[in-house]
DNA sequence: TCGCCCTATATAAGG
DNA sequence: TATAGGGCGA
């Protein structure tokens, strides 16, 4: 292999590059651009056009929802190519999701007439990070065929580290450590850079040490996690400036999508690649919308976009404020809502849609079942009027909310599709199959080896695994090599010894055949000979058939790739198995996965305090969390072209407990001019008239939100009181704390809003087990019952 | 070593 | 409520 320090771009394997010849810094005079005005410019509005034509210097495009952000990005790339400012391989274009990358590639291809195979540097942060890291793997103590571990593997590896260090896993769960490490990596912090005081809370201050050990284990496994794909790049760039310089000269244009979602590591990565501003340095263009920053919880820093002018002096800022998607009412409602957030760059979206359209519908319902019933009914009405189901979406805050809708749709035979759910490559059987292939491709992948060691059952249990680990640690061997060693010694029982020997022999055989067999065929042989498929064939359970189908699908998917390595890379970085689903179905997904999409009709259920804004968000991040939730609401509303419908339920079952719910403060923040309120009769008034007033005092004050006040006032027939949206309650008030112990005693007769009268059977903290007269025995939280 | 049962736990999500 | 992981008995 060529020395990557001196000739990193030679490994590209790209044919037909314009600049293959000159490694030295140079900027040849560009050939004159074609005289004729490019056809794509005519399709742009003046601001978009300026964003496309401002090619020199840092540029921030603040693109509000529905203002043609992707069009600007893709047209800009086309324009760079058209004006001969750079060849395709000199443009770095980075996105967050594979979907966005794919769309960008397609649209650029469409604009420049097909040939964009030459854009090797268009992809997600992680894909591009992996690409760079594979070229310089040895600088990060890796081999270029390193494995990219998924979250599942990460946790298992951390468990191993924790148990090796005798850390009590019940007290310090691996998940929590994973969380810490992830957030350090998101902030670009290698173990030696983590501030000492930060890990105090974990395992008696051993957090950083555990982080270091985890990194060591990764290196011995020749593996990285997702965070390393960027973090290792940062380290390499910092330690090898000449190499960074090569990349800076290489990339004449940098384009970044969804800049508001970048975390610190991504920001540093971009800054390093952009370098100081200079004539031969790259030109950076970031596109984003601070109002759509909804990934703070996974490390995104809105600050990055807010700080752009400071970070890149002399930056041009262009606002795209013409919205081509939503009607004025929908846009008015969304704008009014988001105005309650402080610390925005500020945009005034104007609707370019002629029809004023319907107002945003706001509707209170009794519970989730009614919510689903109402939505399904409206969808059927739309369908009767000739609307397509695929133009309808239901956007929920949390995953569990989809269940009620699914049940309703199933019983009414309304076709629907779940977007986001469990992904193909996360299924257990797919992971197992992948683990076999990973060991074939990379025998040092001991995590994969351990995963399939006893799948199917080979009589290799806990005891054998322990000995394998000891041997592997003592002799610095991979688990596979440890197994090879142990299969020839007396250290394990004869049965296990034979099984180990057989497994090692099989892997040797499969590995030997990688060269002369197509990889999909080899995979079939591996799964067959290992007995893995047989295991599922013999399985009598209901899921077994589906799992076999999935395995077939896996083989089919493999056929589309050039090699086993390519396929493994794809799975690690893409996770989803693309399925073209053009059928006419209702779309069901979380608000997070709806970003970037649009629909004629959007239903937004579950606008209740605690669910949306989500309690956890408020507890963990206070006002910042609330503002992020509000941005999420903004994203939800702005998905709608013609119709948006907000719903909230008076009662919701969460974690198996019934909770009385109050309307979200966001409901109250929607400007009255743009909404039409339609409360189902009796939701916040009829029933007994006591559910708001006769609560214990601490509960009432905790729920003193605008939405709650509105519901209460509406009930009293008083005029609605609008609170100044800029005044946000202090964090303490946002936290709903349930009383730790109940004042209720077994034997008491109580009344519950949903279940009626009953007698307390047991008291556990604030949870009561109540034997209801009509509803049977239920567990409820004490604040939802009153003494009868 | 396997399998069952109990209990603790977590509910946002992409690469 | 649903599930996953740990503990314990056969």
mmCIF file with all atom_site columns, C-alpha atoms in Angstrom, chain A residues 717-781:
data_model
loop_
_atom_site.group_PDB
_atom_site.id
_atom_site.type_symbol
_atom_site.label_atom_id
_atom_site.label_alt_id
_atom_site.label_comp_id
_atom_site.label_asym_id
_atom_site.label_entity_id
_atom_site.label_seq_id
_atom_site.pdbx_PDB_ins_code
_atom_site.Cartn_x
_atom_site.Cartn_y
_atom_site.Cartn_z
_atom_site.occupancy
_atom_site.B_iso_or_equiv
_atom_site.pdbx_formal_charge
_atom_site.auth_seq_id
_atom_site.auth_comp_id
_atom_site.auth_asym_id
_atom_site.auth_atom_id
_atom_site.pdbx_PDB_model_num
ATOM 1  C CA . UNK A 1 717 ? -66.616 30.074 31.072 1.00 0.00 ? 717 UNK A CA 1
ATOM 2  C CA . UNK A 1 718 ? -64.070 32.787 31.782 1.00 0.00 ? 718 UNK A CA 1
ATOM 3  C CA . UNK A 1 719 ? -62.239 34.595 29.019 1.00 0.00 ? 719 UNK A CA 1
ATOM 4  C CA . UNK A 1 720 ? -59.000 32.861 28.117 1.00 0.00 ? 720 UNK A CA 1
ATOM 5  C CA . UNK A 1 721 ? -55.920 34.261 29.704 1.00 0.00 ? 721 UNK A CA 1
ATOM 6  C CA . UNK A 1 722 ? -52.951 34.354 27.387 1.00 0.00 ? 722 UNK A CA 1
ATOM 7  C CA . UNK A 1 723 ? -49.626 34.361 29.083 1.00 0.00 ? 723 UNK A CA 1
ATOM 8  C CA . UNK A 1 724 ? -46.747 36.175 27.532 1.00 0.00 ? 724 UNK A CA 1
ATOM 9  C CA . UNK A 1 725 ? -45.046 33.332 25.694 1.00 0.00 ? 725 UNK A CA 1
ATOM 10 C CA . UNK A 1 726 ? -41.632 34.763 26.393 1.00 0.00 ? 726 UNK A CA 1
ATOM 11 C CA . UNK A 1 727 ? -42.090 34.263 30.092 1.00 0.00 ? 727 UNK A CA 1
ATOM 12 C CA . UNK A 1 728 ? -41.279 30.692 30.811 1.00 0.00 ? 728 UNK A CA 1
ATOM 13 C CA . UNK A 1 729 ? -41.739 29.090 34.139 1.00 0.00 ? 729 UNK A CA 1
ATOM 14 C CA . UNK A 1 730 ? -38.590 28.395 36.127 1.00 0.00 ? 730 UNK A CA 1
ATOM 15 C CA . UNK A 1 731 ? -37.179 24.945 35.918 1.00 0.00 ? 731 UNK A CA 1
ATOM 16 C CA . UNK A 1 732 ? -38.395 23.972 39.347 1.00 0.00 ? 732 UNK A CA 1
ATOM 17 C CA . UNK A 1 733 ? -41.948 24.465 38.275 1.00 0.00 ? 733 UNK A CA 1
ATOM 18 C CA . UNK A 1 734 ? -41.517 22.413 35.151 1.00 0.00 ? 734 UNK A CA 1
ATOM 19 C CA . UNK A 1 735 ? -40.766 19.342 37.175 1.00 0.00 ? 735 UNK A CA 1
ATOM 20 C CA . UNK A 1 736 ? -43.739 17.330 38.194 1.00 0.00 ? 736 UNK A CA 1
ATOM 21 C CA . UNK A 1 737 ? -42.763 15.412 41.269 1.00 0.00 ? 737 UNK A CA 1
ATOM 22 C CA . UNK A 1 738 ? -45.062 12.787 42.573 1.00 0.00 ? 738 UNK A CA 1
ATOM 23 C CA . UNK A 1 739 ? -45.238 12.467 46.311 1.00 0.00 ? 739 UNK A CA 1
ATOM 24 C CA . UNK A 1 740 ? -42.880 9.689  47.392 1.00 0.00 ? 740 UNK A CA 1
ATOM 25 C CA . UNK A 1 741 ? -45.313 8.108  49.778 1.00 0.00 ? 741 UNK A CA 1
ATOM 26 C CA . UNK A 1 742 ? -49.042 8.043  49.704 1.00 0.00 ? 742 UNK A CA 1
ATOM 27 C CA . UNK A 1 743 ? -51.341 9.271  52.412 1.00 0.00 ? 743 UNK A CA 1
ATOM 28 C CA . UNK A 1 744 ? -53.802 6.612  51.299 1.00 0.00 ? 744 UNK A CA 1
ATOM 29 C CA . UNK A 1 745 ? -54.247 3.422  53.287 1.00 0.00 ? 745 UNK A CA 1
ATOM 30 C CA . UNK A 1 746 ? -55.403 -0.041 52.261 1.00 0.00 ? 746 UNK A CA 1
ATOM 31 C CA . UNK A 1 747 ? -59.116 -0.492 52.707 1.00 0.00 ? 747 UNK A CA 1
ATOM 32 C CA . UNK A 1 748 ? -60.023 3.066  51.755 1.00 0.00 ? 748 UNK A CA 1
ATOM 33 C CA . UNK A 1 749 ? -62.757 3.639  49.235 1.00 0.00 ? 749 UNK A CA 1
ATOM 34 C CA . UNK A 1 750 ? -61.629 5.855  46.365 1.00 0.00 ? 750 UNK A CA 1
ATOM 35 C CA . UNK A 1 751 ? -62.877 7.343  43.105 1.00 0.00 ? 751 UNK A CA 1
ATOM 36 C CA . UNK A 1 752 ? -60.886 7.336  39.861 1.00 0.00 ? 752 UNK A CA 1
ATOM 37 C CA . UNK A 1 753 ? -61.787 9.349  36.808 1.00 0.00 ? 753 UNK A CA 1
ATOM 38 C CA . UNK A 1 754 ? -61.455 6.483  34.400 1.00 0.00 ? 754 UNK A CA 1
ATOM 39 C CA . UNK A 1 755 ? -62.230 3.427  36.533 1.00 0.00 ? 755 UNK A CA 1
ATOM 40 C CA . UNK A 1 756 ? -64.876 4.749  38.892 1.00 0.00 ? 756 UNK A CA 1
ATOM 41 C CA . UNK A 1 757 ? -65.207 3.575  42.508 1.00 0.00 ? 757 UNK A CA 1
ATOM 42 C CA . UNK A 1 758 ? -62.993 0.983  44.152 1.00 0.00 ? 758 UNK A CA 1
ATOM 43 C CA . UNK A 1 759 ? -61.222 -0.086 47.318 1.00 0.00 ? 759 UNK A CA 1
ATOM 44 C CA . UNK A 1 760 ? -57.458 0.130  47.945 1.00 0.00 ? 760 UNK A CA 1
ATOM 45 C CA . UNK A 1 761 ? -55.827 -3.266 48.226 1.00 0.00 ? 761 UNK A CA 1
ATOM 46 C CA . UNK A 1 762 ? -52.194 -2.247 48.637 1.00 0.00 ? 762 UNK A CA 1
ATOM 47 C CA . UNK A 1 763 ? -50.030 0.876  48.802 1.00 0.00 ? 763 UNK A CA 1
ATOM 48 C CA . UNK A 1 764 ? -46.529 0.986  47.357 1.00 0.00 ? 764 UNK A CA 1
ATOM 49 C CA . UNK A 1 765 ? -44.982 4.435  47.574 1.00 0.00 ? 765 UNK A CA 1
ATOM 50 C CA . UNK A 1 766 ? -47.343 6.589  45.557 1.00 0.00 ? 766 UNK A CA 1
ATOM 51 C CA . UNK A 1 767 ? -48.691 3.640  43.614 1.00 0.00 ? 767 UNK A CA 1
ATOM 52 C CA . UNK A 1 768 ? -51.948 2.134  44.709 1.00 0.00 ? 768 UNK A CA 1
ATOM 53 C CA . UNK A 1 769 ? -53.373 -1.229 43.856 1.00 0.00 ? 769 UNK A CA 1
ATOM 54 C CA . UNK A 1 770 ? -57.094 -0.697 43.713 1.00 0.00 ? 770 UNK A CA 1
ATOM 55 C CA . UNK A 1 771 ? -59.866 -3.216 43.269 1.00 0.00 ? 771 UNK A CA 1
ATOM 56 C CA . UNK A 1 772 ? -62.354 -1.251 41.180 1.00 0.00 ? 772 UNK A CA 1
ATOM 57 C CA . UNK A 1 773 ? -66.016 -2.190 41.189 1.00 0.00 ? 773 UNK A CA 1
ATOM 58 C CA . UNK A 1 774 ? -66.395 -2.051 37.419 1.00 0.00 ? 774 UNK A CA 1
ATOM 59 C CA . UNK A 1 775 ? -62.863 -2.150 36.030 1.00 0.00 ? 775 UNK A CA 1
ATOM 60 C CA . UNK A 1 776 ? -61.262 -4.850 38.178 1.00 0.00 ? 776 UNK A CA 1
ATOM 61 C CA . UNK A 1 777 ? -57.874 -4.585 39.923 1.00 0.00 ? 777 UNK A CA 1
ATOM 62 C CA . UNK A 1 778 ? -55.550 -1.886 38.572 1.00 0.00 ? 778 UNK A CA 1
ATOM 63 C CA . UNK A 1 779 ? -52.374 -0.134 39.637 1.00 0.00 ? 779 UNK A CA 1
ATOM 64 C CA . UNK A 1 780 ? -52.756 3.631  39.682 1.00 0.00 ? 780 UNK A CA 1
ATOM 65 C CA . UNK A 1 781 ? -50.829 6.625  40.960 1.00 0.00 ? 781 UNK A CA 1
#
